[in-house]
Amino acid sequence: MVTESCIRLLYTCRNVFHIRQVHANVLINGTFNDLILANKLLYFYVQHKSINDAHQLFDEMTMRDPTTWSVMVGGFAKVGDYSNCYATFREILRSGVTPDNYSLPFVIRTCRDKKDFQMGQMIHDVVLKHGFQLDHFVCATLVDMYAKCAVIEDARKLFDVMVSKDLVTWTVMIGAYADCDAYESLVLFDRMREEGFVPDKIAMVTVVNACAKLGAMHRARFVNEYICRNGLSLDVILGTAMIDMYAKCGCVESAREVFDRMKEKNVISWSAMIAAYGYHGKGKEALELFHMMLSCGISPNRITFVSLLYACSHAGLTEEGIRFFDSMWEDYAVRPDVKHYTCLVDLLGRAGRLDEAVKLIEKMAVEKDERLWSALLGACRIHGNMELAEKAANSLLELQPQNPGHYVLLSNIYAKAGKFEKVAEFRDMMTQKKLKKVPGWTWIEVDNKTYQFSVGDRSHPQSNEIYETLMSVIKKLEIAGYVPDTEFVLQDVEEEVKKEMLYTHSEKLAIAFGLIAIPIGDPIRISKNLRVCGDCHTFCKMVSDIMSRSIIVRDANRFHHFNEGTCSCGDYW
């Protein structure tokens, strides 16, 4: 009876103090050796995150069963005490106790959070040894661990051999691919539905994020229709994800429609919409939305100011950006971090105010990272400041000596300045370090299918027609005054060779295919993994005018909307 009354009391406890009182009562009544009661006490200590009390009780217990061990492993995991979580799990194995499907997921998640792949593999062996490969919850946790440790192949192998998969398992695998292969993530989503699973809101958020990464408008529209058809409400999480999806698929208007449909919005929702306007070059709309947010009583946070400063930088709103940066701490008690300083350096650098950018970097109190120096290096490339570029590049190479992008960017600056001996020097350095330049790719959507092009690509079945169309368009543009800007060919070759190299850039090939395959009146949407070059930017402007076609380009930095010979960036990019 004492045990039952103590357990009933535990369920009424509102804090650790009350649990300790019950614990003391247990000791007075001499029922401490009651394993059921001891486990309950342990569980309630853990639930209230009083891990020291739990650990002390655990050490004092004269009897332990699998539940005791599991609660303790889970308790350490919940408070982030990974060392004791591991140590307790090892004790389980040494003591001969068989781990259960409560302790295993906790210790697997610890491996995930620590990205401890080796420990994860060891626990996978334990899972196999004790026959838990048939437990879909344990396997789903292993799949998640492998995915977060960036071992997607192992995650997929385990997923494929699982005897039974539930919605959680499918969602985990779709989410794993969303981080590294958005296309395969959407393929899995289709398979999941074909096998009769109805995705819930959590699964749909994962799918929406994959659409955003892929930038595929036809998939975005399908996902939107699916969400509406299945009556999933646009709460803050799903609604915000859809704002980001539509914005990254090139349709900021649809993003705003979703934003306006949301009944509830938090600061993250507002910040996402401000960011969407920012990377679409709509700086004034971003500022208007910020003031609307304030009028609704929503206080900005760090993310809001990153979105706002980014919008100012990409729209050339230099003075406005500086004012917002200065007001962060003074008016809103938001202390600037390295991301805000990076945005301001980018803002000043794009405006040609490199001296101010350098002074800002020198006096900033926060730790500098590679993005900050990349922003300065990018400004040096725009304005041809070789001396400052070398300083920024040296700082970058100290932070990330194995990043090939830094070597490429600096060698491009040297090539633009005609210093090809320096270019050769950096290429030799890359060869010695076994670093490879990331190849440029361009993707285009046609008839709900995505096609990929590289420079000089002839792999497409309609390759001959694409090149004929491209050459025909270039002739029309040349008549209208287009002159290939060979400054963007960063190799020491003859002028005619430079022109030929420019003509076959992946962006131009994709647009030529779009002119063939996409009906007049529909926009040509392309995505590029690198920054679009200046010559291709001019080409897009002139094609939009001469061929009367709307072109939307998503590059590594932002969106460009080309219409009637102009770009949404106002040539400020």
Coordinates of C-alpha atoms in Angstrom, one line a residue:
M1 CA 0.0 0.0 0.0
V2 CA 2.9 2.4 0.8
T3 CA 4.3 1.8 -2.7
E4 CA 1.0 2.6 -4.4
S5 CA 0.4 5.7 -2.3
C6 CA 3.9 6.9 -3.1
I7 CA 3.5 6.4 -6.8
R8 CA 0.1 8.3 -6.7
L9 CA 1.9 11.1 -4.9
L10 CA 4.6 11.2 -7.6
Y11 CA 2.0 11.9 -10.3
T12 CA 0.9 15.0 -8.3
C13 CA 4.4 16.4 -8.0
R14 CA 4.9 19.7 -9.7
N15 CA 8.6 20.2 -9.1
V16 CA 11.8 18.5 -7.9
F17 CA 11.2 19.6 -4.3
H18 CA 8.0 17.6 -4.1
I19 CA 9.7 14.5 -5.6
R20 CA 12.4 14.8 -3.0
Q21 CA 9.7 14.8 -0.3
V22 CA 8.3 11.6 -1.7
H23 CA 11.8 10.2 -1.9
A24 CA 12.3 11.0 1.8
N25 CA 9.0 9.4 2.7
V26 CA 10.1 6.2 0.9
L27 CA 13.3 6.1 3.0
I28 CA 11.4 6.6 6.3
N29 CA 9.0 3.8 5.4
G30 CA 11.8 1.5 4.5
T31 CA 10.5 0.6 1.0
F32 CA 13.6 1.9 -0.8
N33 CA 14.4 -1.7 -2.0
D34 CA 11.1 -1.7 -3.9
L35 CA 12.3 -1.7 -7.6
I36 CA 9.0 -0.5 -9.1
L37 CA 8.9 2.5 -6.8
A38 CA 12.6 3.2 -7.2
N39 CA 12.2 3.2 -11.0
K40 CA 9.3 5.6 -10.7
L41 CA 11.3 8.0 -8.6
L42 CA 14.2 7.8 -11.1
Y43 CA 11.8 8.4 -14.0
F44 CA 10.2 11.5 -12.3
Y45 CA 13.7 13.0 -11.5
V46 CA 14.6 12.5 -15.1
Q47 CA 11.3 14.1 -16.3
H48 CA 12.1 17.2 -14.3
K49 CA 15.7 17.1 -15.6
S50 CA 17.1 16.8 -12.1
I51 CA 19.9 14.5 -13.4
N52 CA 22.1 14.8 -10.3
D53 CA 19.2 13.5 -8.0
A54 CA 18.5 10.7 -10.5
H55 CA 22.2 9.7 -10.7
Q56 CA 22.5 9.7 -6.9
L57 CA 19.4 7.5 -6.6
F58 CA 20.7 5.2 -9.4
D59 CA 24.0 4.7 -7.6
E60 CA 22.2 3.9 -4.3
M61 CA 19.8 1.3 -5.9
T62 CA 20.6 -2.2 -4.7
M63 CA 18.5 -3.7 -7.6
R64 CA 18.3 -2.6 -11.2
D65 CA 16.4 -4.0 -14.2
P66 CA 16.4 -3.0 -18.0
T67 CA 13.9 -0.1 -17.1
T68 CA 16.4 1.3 -14.6
W69 CA 19.2 1.4 -17.1
S70 CA 17.0 2.8 -19.9
V71 CA 15.7 5.6 -17.8
M72 CA 19.2 6.6 -16.8
V73 CA 20.5 6.5 -20.4
G74 CA 17.5 8.6 -21.5
G75 CA 18.0 11.0 -18.7
F76 CA 21.6 11.8 -19.6
A77 CA 20.7 12.1 -23.3
K78 CA 17.9 14.6 -22.5
V79 CA 20.2 17.0 -20.6
G80 CA 22.9 16.7 -23.2
D81 CA 25.4 14.8 -20.9
Y82 CA 26.7 12.7 -23.7
S83 CA 29.7 11.3 -21.9
N84 CA 27.6 9.8 -19.1
C85 CA 25.0 8.6 -21.6
Y86 CA 27.7 6.6 -23.4
A87 CA 29.3 5.4 -20.2
T88 CA 25.9 4.2 -18.8
F89 CA 25.2 2.4 -22.1
R90 CA 28.6 0.7 -22.0
E91 CA 27.8 -0.4 -18.4
I92 CA 24.6 -2.0 -19.7
L93 CA 26.5 -4.1 -22.2
R94 CA 29.2 -5.0 -19.7
S95 CA 26.6 -6.1 -17.1
G96 CA 25.0 -8.5 -19.5
V97 CA 21.7 -6.7 -19.5
T98 CA 20.0 -6.7 -22.9
P99 CA 19.3 -3.1 -24.0
D100 CA 15.7 -2.3 -24.9
N101 CA 14.0 -0.2 -27.6
Y102 CA 13.9 2.7 -25.1
S103 CA 17.6 3.1 -24.4
L104 CA 18.8 2.3 -27.9
P105 CA 17.1 5.2 -29.6
F106 CA 18.4 7.6 -26.9
V107 CA 22.0 6.6 -27.3
I108 CA 21.6 6.5 -31.1
R109 CA 20.3 10.1 -31.0
T110 CA 23.3 11.0 -28.9
C111 CA 25.6 9.6 -31.7
R112 CA 23.5 11.7 -34.2
D113 CA 23.8 14.9 -32.2
K114 CA 27.6 14.4 -31.7
K115 CA 27.9 13.2 -35.3
D116 CA 29.8 10.2 -33.8
F117 CA 29.6 7.8 -36.7
Q118 CA 32.0 5.2 -35.2
M119 CA 30.0 4.9 -32.0
G120 CA 26.8 4.7 -34.2
Q121 CA 28.2 1.8 -36.1
M122 CA 29.1 0.0 -32.9
I123 CA 25.5 0.5 -31.6
H124 CA 24.2 -0.8 -35.0
D125 CA 26.1 -4.0 -34.3
V126 CA 24.4 -4.2 -30.9
V127 CA 21.1 -3.7 -32.7
L128 CA 21.8 -6.6 -35.0
K129 CA 23.2 -8.8 -32.2
H130 CA 20.0 -8.5 -30.1
G131 CA 17.6 -8.7 -33.0
F132 CA 16.3 -5.1 -33.0
Q133 CA 16.6 -4.8 -36.8
L134 CA 12.9 -5.7 -36.8
D135 CA 12.0 -2.8 -34.6
H136 CA 11.1 0.0 -37.0
F137 CA 11.5 2.7 -34.3
V138 CA 15.1 1.7 -33.6
C139 CA 15.9 1.4 -37.3
A140 CA 14.3 4.8 -38.1
T141 CA 16.6 6.3 -35.4
L142 CA 19.6 4.6 -37.0
V143 CA 18.6 5.9 -40.4
D144 CA 18.4 9.4 -38.9
M145 CA 21.8 9.0 -37.2
Y146 CA 23.5 7.9 -40.5
A147 CA 21.9 10.7 -42.4
K148 CA 23.0 13.4 -39.9
C149 CA 26.5 11.9 -39.9
A150 CA 26.4 12.5 -43.7
V151 CA 26.6 8.8 -44.5
I152 CA 23.6 8.8 -46.7
E153 CA 24.5 5.5 -48.4
D154 CA 24.4 3.6 -45.1
A155 CA 21.1 5.2 -44.2
R156 CA 19.6 4.2 -47.5
K157 CA 20.9 0.6 -47.3
L158 CA 19.3 0.2 -43.8
F159 CA 16.1 1.8 -45.0
D160 CA 15.8 -0.5 -48.1
V161 CA 16.2 -3.7 -46.0
M162 CA 13.8 -2.7 -43.3
V163 CA 11.0 -5.2 -43.1
S164 CA 8.3 -2.7 -42.1
K165 CA 8.4 1.1 -42.6
D166 CA 6.0 3.5 -41.0
L167 CA 5.4 7.2 -41.7
V168 CA 8.1 8.2 -39.3
T169 CA 10.7 6.1 -41.1
W170 CA 9.7 7.4 -44.5
T171 CA 9.8 11.0 -43.2
V172 CA 13.3 10.5 -41.7
M173 CA 14.6 9.1 -45.0
I174 CA 13.0 11.8 -47.1
G175 CA 14.4 14.4 -44.7
A176 CA 17.9 12.8 -45.0
Y177 CA 17.9 13.2 -48.8
A178 CA 16.4 16.7 -48.6
D179 CA 19.7 17.8 -47.1
C180 CA 21.9 16.3 -49.8
D181 CA 19.9 15.2 -52.8
A182 CA 16.6 17.1 -53.1
Y183 CA 15.6 15.3 -56.3
E184 CA 15.8 11.8 -54.6
S185 CA 13.9 13.2 -51.6
L186 CA 11.0 14.0 -53.9
V187 CA 11.3 10.6 -55.6
L188 CA 11.0 8.9 -52.2
F189 CA 7.9 11.1 -51.4
D190 CA 6.2 9.8 -54.5
R191 CA 7.1 6.2 -53.6
M192 CA 5.8 6.7 -50.1
R193 CA 2.4 7.8 -51.4
E194 CA 2.3 5.0 -53.9
E195 CA 2.7 2.5 -51.0
G196 CA -0.4 4.0 -49.3
F197 CA 1.1 6.3 -46.7
V198 CA -0.6 9.6 -46.2
P199 CA 2.1 12.2 -45.2
D200 CA 1.4 14.3 -42.1
K201 CA 2.3 17.9 -41.6
I202 CA 5.9 17.0 -40.4
A203 CA 6.5 15.0 -43.6
M204 CA 5.1 17.8 -45.7
V205 CA 7.5 20.3 -44.2
T206 CA 10.4 18.1 -45.2
V207 CA 9.0 17.7 -48.7
V208 CA 8.5 21.5 -49.0
N209 CA 12.1 22.1 -47.9
A210 CA 13.3 19.6 -50.6
C211 CA 11.3 21.6 -53.2
A212 CA 12.9 24.8 -52.0
K213 CA 16.4 23.3 -52.4
L214 CA 15.6 21.9 -55.9
G215 CA 13.9 25.1 -57.0
A216 CA 11.4 23.1 -59.1
M217 CA 8.3 25.2 -59.6
H218 CA 6.1 22.3 -61.0
R219 CA 6.9 20.3 -57.8
A220 CA 6.1 23.3 -55.7
R221 CA 2.7 23.8 -57.2
F222 CA 2.0 20.1 -56.8
V223 CA 3.0 20.1 -53.1
N224 CA 0.8 23.2 -52.6
E225 CA -2.2 21.5 -54.2
Y226 CA -1.6 18.4 -52.2
I227 CA -1.5 20.4 -48.9
C228 CA -4.8 22.2 -49.8
R229 CA -6.5 19.0 -51.1
N230 CA -5.7 17.1 -47.8
G231 CA -6.8 20.0 -45.6
L232 CA -3.5 20.6 -43.9
S233 CA -3.7 24.0 -42.1
L234 CA -1.0 26.6 -42.8
D235 CA 0.5 26.8 -39.3
V236 CA 3.6 28.8 -38.6
I237 CA 6.0 26.0 -39.4
L238 CA 4.4 24.7 -42.6
G239 CA 3.4 28.2 -43.8
T240 CA 7.0 29.6 -43.3
A241 CA 8.5 26.6 -45.1
M242 CA 6.1 27.2 -48.1
I243 CA 7.1 30.9 -48.2
D244 CA 10.7 29.8 -48.5
M245 CA 9.8 27.2 -51.1
Y246 CA 8.0 29.5 -53.4
A247 CA 10.6 32.2 -53.0
K248 CA 13.4 29.8 -53.9
C249 CA 11.4 28.4 -56.9
G250 CA 11.4 32.0 -58.3
C251 CA 7.9 33.1 -57.5
V252 CA 7.9 35.7 -54.8
E253 CA 4.3 36.6 -55.6
S254 CA 3.2 33.1 -54.6
A255 CA 5.3 33.3 -51.5
R256 CA 3.4 36.5 -50.5
E257 CA 0.1 34.8 -51.2
V258 CA 1.0 32.0 -48.7
F259 CA 2.2 34.7 -46.2
D260 CA -1.1 36.5 -46.5
R261 CA -3.1 33.3 -46.1
M262 CA -1.5 32.4 -42.8
K263 CA -3.7 33.1 -39.9
E264 CA -0.9 33.0 -37.4
K265 CA 2.6 34.5 -38.1
N266 CA 5.6 34.7 -35.8
V267 CA 8.8 36.6 -36.2
I268 CA 10.3 33.8 -38.3
S269 CA 7.4 34.0 -40.8
W270 CA 7.9 37.7 -41.2
S271 CA 11.7 37.3 -41.5
A272 CA 11.3 34.6 -44.2
M273 CA 9.1 36.9 -46.3
I274 CA 11.5 39.8 -45.8
A275 CA 14.4 37.4 -46.9
A276 CA 12.3 36.3 -49.9
Y277 CA 12.0 39.9 -51.1
G278 CA 15.7 40.4 -50.4
Y279 CA 17.1 37.7 -52.7
H280 CA 14.6 38.7 -55.4
G281 CA 16.0 42.2 -55.4
K282 CA 12.9 43.8 -54.0
G283 CA 14.6 45.8 -51.3
K284 CA 11.8 48.5 -50.9
E285 CA 9.2 45.8 -50.5
A286 CA 11.3 44.2 -47.8
L287 CA 11.6 47.5 -45.9
E288 CA 7.8 48.1 -46.2
L289 CA 7.1 44.6 -44.8
F290 CA 9.5 45.3 -41.9
H291 CA 7.6 48.4 -40.9
M292 CA 4.3 46.5 -41.2
M293 CA 5.8 43.8 -38.9
L294 CA 6.6 46.5 -36.3
S295 CA 3.1 47.9 -36.6
C296 CA 1.7 44.5 -35.8
G297 CA 3.6 44.4 -32.6
I298 CA 6.2 41.8 -33.7
S299 CA 9.7 42.6 -32.4
P300 CA 12.5 41.8 -34.8
N301 CA 15.2 39.3 -33.9
R302 CA 18.7 38.4 -35.2
I303 CA 17.2 36.5 -38.2
T304 CA 15.0 39.5 -39.1
F305 CA 18.0 41.8 -39.3
V306 CA 20.1 39.4 -41.4
S307 CA 17.2 39.2 -43.9
L308 CA 16.8 43.0 -43.8
L309 CA 20.5 43.8 -44.2
Y310 CA 20.8 41.2 -47.0
A311 CA 17.8 42.9 -48.8
C312 CA 19.4 46.3 -48.5
S313 CA 22.7 45.0 -49.8
H314 CA 21.2 43.4 -52.9
A315 CA 19.0 46.4 -53.7
G316 CA 21.8 49.0 -53.3
L317 CA 20.0 50.6 -50.3
T318 CA 23.3 51.4 -48.6
E319 CA 22.3 54.2 -46.2
E320 CA 19.1 52.4 -45.2
G321 CA 21.2 49.3 -44.4
I322 CA 23.7 51.3 -42.3
R323 CA 20.8 52.8 -40.3
F324 CA 19.2 49.4 -39.6
F325 CA 22.6 48.0 -38.5
D326 CA 23.1 51.0 -36.1
S327 CA 19.6 50.6 -34.7
M328 CA 19.8 46.9 -33.9
W329 CA 21.2 47.3 -30.4
E330 CA 20.1 50.8 -29.7
D331 CA 16.4 50.4 -30.6
Y332 CA 15.8 46.7 -30.5
A333 CA 18.4 45.3 -28.0
V334 CA 19.6 42.9 -30.7
R335 CA 23.4 42.5 -30.5
P336 CA 25.0 42.2 -33.9
D337 CA 26.8 38.9 -34.6
V338 CA 29.2 37.9 -37.4
K339 CA 26.3 37.4 -39.8
H340 CA 25.2 41.0 -39.4
Y341 CA 28.7 42.3 -39.8
T342 CA 29.1 40.1 -43.0
C343 CA 25.9 41.7 -44.5
L344 CA 27.2 45.2 -43.7
V345 CA 30.6 44.4 -45.2
D346 CA 28.9 43.1 -48.3
L347 CA 26.6 46.2 -48.3
L348 CA 29.6 48.6 -48.1
G349 CA 31.7 46.5 -50.5
R350 CA 29.1 46.5 -53.3
A351 CA 28.8 50.3 -53.0
G352 CA 32.5 50.6 -53.5
R353 CA 33.1 51.8 -49.9
L354 CA 35.9 49.3 -49.3
D355 CA 37.8 51.5 -46.8
E356 CA 34.8 51.7 -44.6
A357 CA 34.3 47.9 -44.9
V358 CA 37.9 47.3 -43.8
K359 CA 37.6 49.7 -40.8
L360 CA 34.4 47.9 -39.8
I361 CA 36.3 44.6 -39.9
E362 CA 39.2 45.9 -37.9
K363 CA 37.1 47.3 -35.1
M364 CA 34.4 44.6 -34.8
A365 CA 34.5 42.7 -31.5
V366 CA 33.0 39.4 -32.7
E367 CA 35.1 36.6 -34.2
K368 CA 35.6 36.8 -37.9
D369 CA 34.6 33.8 -40.1
E370 CA 35.1 32.7 -43.7
R371 CA 31.8 34.3 -44.9
L372 CA 33.0 37.7 -43.7
W373 CA 36.2 37.5 -45.6
S374 CA 34.4 36.0 -48.6
A375 CA 32.1 39.1 -48.7
L376 CA 35.2 41.4 -48.7
L377 CA 36.9 39.3 -51.4
G378 CA 33.8 39.5 -53.5
A379 CA 33.7 43.3 -53.2
C380 CA 37.4 43.4 -54.2
R381 CA 36.6 41.3 -57.3
I382 CA 33.8 43.8 -58.3
H383 CA 36.0 46.8 -57.8
G384 CA 39.4 45.4 -58.8
N385 CA 41.2 46.1 -55.6
M386 CA 44.1 43.6 -55.9
E387 CA 45.9 44.5 -52.7
L388 CA 42.9 44.1 -50.5
A389 CA 41.8 41.0 -52.3
E390 CA 45.1 39.3 -51.4
K391 CA 44.7 40.2 -47.7
A392 CA 41.1 38.9 -47.7
A393 CA 42.2 35.7 -49.5
N394 CA 45.1 35.0 -47.1
S395 CA 42.6 35.3 -44.2
L396 CA 40.3 32.9 -46.0
L397 CA 42.9 30.4 -46.7
E398 CA 44.0 30.4 -43.1
L399 CA 40.5 29.5 -42.0
Q400 CA 39.7 27.1 -44.8
P401 CA 42.9 25.9 -46.6
Q402 CA 41.0 23.0 -48.3
N403 CA 38.2 25.0 -49.8
P404 CA 38.8 25.2 -53.6
G405 CA 36.4 28.1 -54.1
H406 CA 38.7 30.5 -52.3
Y407 CA 41.6 29.6 -54.7
V408 CA 39.4 29.9 -57.7
L409 CA 38.0 33.3 -56.7
L410 CA 41.4 34.8 -56.1
S411 CA 42.8 33.3 -59.3
N412 CA 39.8 34.8 -61.2
I413 CA 40.7 38.2 -59.8
Y414 CA 44.3 37.8 -61.0
A415 CA 43.0 36.7 -64.4
K416 CA 40.8 39.7 -64.7
A417 CA 43.8 41.9 -63.9
G418 CA 45.8 40.0 -66.6
K419 CA 48.2 38.5 -64.1
F420 CA 48.2 35.0 -65.6
E421 CA 51.5 34.0 -63.9
K422 CA 49.6 34.3 -60.6
V423 CA 46.7 32.3 -62.0
A424 CA 49.1 29.5 -62.9
E425 CA 50.6 29.7 -59.4
F426 CA 47.2 29.2 -57.7
R427 CA 46.3 26.4 -60.1
D428 CA 49.5 24.6 -59.1
M429 CA 48.7 25.1 -55.5
M430 CA 45.3 23.5 -56.1
T431 CA 46.9 20.6 -57.9
Q432 CA 49.4 20.0 -55.1
K433 CA 46.6 20.0 -52.5
K434 CA 44.4 17.8 -54.8
L435 CA 41.6 20.4 -54.9
K436 CA 39.2 20.6 -57.8
K437 CA 37.2 23.5 -59.0
V438 CA 33.4 23.0 -58.6
P439 CA 32.1 22.7 -62.2
G440 CA 29.3 25.0 -63.3
W441 CA 25.9 23.5 -63.9
T442 CA 22.6 25.0 -65.1
W443 CA 19.2 23.3 -64.6
I444 CA 15.9 24.1 -66.5
E445 CA 12.4 22.8 -66.0
V446 CA 10.5 21.7 -69.1
D447 CA 7.2 19.7 -69.1
N448 CA 7.6 18.9 -65.4
K449 CA 11.1 17.5 -66.0
T450 CA 14.4 18.9 -65.0
Y451 CA 17.3 19.0 -67.5
Q452 CA 21.0 19.7 -66.7
F453 CA 23.6 21.5 -68.8
S454 CA 27.3 22.1 -68.4
V455 CA 29.6 24.4 -70.4
G456 CA 29.8 23.1 -74.1
D457 CA 27.3 20.3 -73.3
R458 CA 26.2 18.2 -76.2
S459 CA 24.6 15.3 -74.3
H460 CA 21.0 16.5 -74.8
P461 CA 19.0 14.6 -77.5
Q462 CA 18.1 17.9 -79.1
S463 CA 21.7 19.2 -78.9
N464 CA 21.9 20.1 -82.6
E465 CA 18.7 22.1 -82.5
I466 CA 19.8 23.8 -79.2
Y467 CA 23.1 25.0 -80.8
E468 CA 21.4 26.1 -84.0
T469 CA 18.9 28.1 -81.9
L470 CA 21.6 29.6 -79.8
M471 CA 23.7 30.7 -82.8
S472 CA 20.6 32.2 -84.4
V473 CA 19.7 34.2 -81.2
I474 CA 23.3 35.4 -80.8
K475 CA 23.2 36.8 -84.4
K476 CA 20.0 38.7 -83.6
L477 CA 21.6 40.1 -80.5
E478 CA 24.8 41.1 -82.3
I479 CA 22.7 43.1 -84.8
A480 CA 21.1 44.8 -81.8
G481 CA 24.5 45.7 -80.3
Y482 CA 25.5 42.7 -78.2
V483 CA 29.3 42.3 -77.9
P484 CA 30.5 39.3 -76.0
D485 CA 32.4 40.5 -72.9
T486 CA 35.5 38.3 -73.1
E487 CA 36.7 39.8 -69.8
F488 CA 34.8 37.0 -68.2
V489 CA 36.9 34.3 -69.9
L490 CA 39.6 33.9 -67.3
Q491 CA 42.1 32.1 -69.5
D492 CA 45.0 33.3 -71.5
V493 CA 43.8 32.4 -75.0
E494 CA 43.0 34.1 -78.3
E495 CA 40.0 36.5 -78.5
E496 CA 38.1 34.3 -80.9
V497 CA 38.5 31.3 -78.6
K498 CA 37.3 33.4 -75.7
K499 CA 34.1 34.2 -77.7
E500 CA 33.5 30.6 -78.5
M501 CA 33.9 29.7 -74.8
L502 CA 31.4 32.4 -73.8
Y503 CA 28.8 31.2 -76.4
T504 CA 28.6 27.8 -74.9
H505 CA 28.2 28.7 -71.2
S506 CA 25.6 26.4 -69.5
E507 CA 23.2 29.3 -68.9
K508 CA 23.0 30.1 -72.6
L509 CA 22.5 26.5 -73.6
A510 CA 19.7 26.1 -71.1
I511 CA 18.0 29.3 -72.3
A512 CA 18.3 28.2 -75.9
F513 CA 16.6 24.9 -75.0
G514 CA 13.9 26.9 -73.1
L515 CA 13.2 29.0 -76.3
I516 CA 12.6 25.8 -78.1
A517 CA 10.6 23.9 -75.6
I518 CA 8.7 26.4 -73.3
P519 CA 5.6 28.0 -74.8
I520 CA 5.7 31.7 -75.6
G521 CA 4.1 33.5 -72.6
D522 CA 5.5 31.2 -70.0
P523 CA 8.7 32.3 -68.2
I524 CA 12.0 30.4 -68.8
R525 CA 13.2 29.4 -65.3
I526 CA 16.8 28.3 -64.9
S527 CA 19.0 27.6 -61.8
K528 CA 22.8 27.7 -61.6
N529 CA 25.0 26.4 -58.8
L530 CA 27.5 29.2 -59.2
R531 CA 27.3 33.0 -59.6
V532 CA 26.0 34.0 -63.1
C533 CA 28.8 35.7 -65.1
G534 CA 28.5 39.3 -66.4
D535 CA 28.3 38.3 -70.1
C536 CA 25.5 35.8 -69.4
H537 CA 23.7 38.5 -67.4
T538 CA 23.9 40.8 -70.4
F539 CA 22.8 38.0 -72.7
C540 CA 19.7 37.3 -70.6
K541 CA 18.7 41.0 -70.6
M542 CA 19.0 41.2 -74.4
V543 CA 17.2 37.9 -75.0
S544 CA 14.3 39.1 -72.8
D545 CA 14.0 42.1 -75.0
I546 CA 14.7 40.8 -78.5
M547 CA 12.9 37.5 -78.1
S548 CA 10.1 39.0 -75.9
R549 CA 10.6 36.3 -73.2
S550 CA 10.6 36.5 -69.5
I551 CA 13.7 34.8 -67.9
I552 CA 14.1 34.0 -64.2
V553 CA 17.6 33.0 -63.1
R554 CA 18.5 31.6 -59.7
D555 CA 22.2 31.6 -59.1
A556 CA 24.3 30.9 -56.0
N557 CA 23.6 34.4 -54.5
R558 CA 20.1 35.6 -55.6
F559 CA 17.4 35.7 -58.2
H560 CA 17.5 37.7 -61.4
H561 CA 14.2 38.5 -63.2
F562 CA 14.7 39.6 -66.8
N563 CA 12.0 41.4 -68.6
E564 CA 12.0 43.7 -71.7
G565 CA 15.8 44.2 -71.5
T566 CA 16.1 44.9 -67.8
C567 CA 16.9 42.9 -64.7
S568 CA 15.3 43.1 -61.3
C569 CA 18.8 43.5 -59.7
G570 CA 19.2 46.9 -61.5
D571 CA 22.7 45.6 -62.5
Y572 CA 23.6 46.0 -58.8
W573 CA 24.9 42.5 -58.1

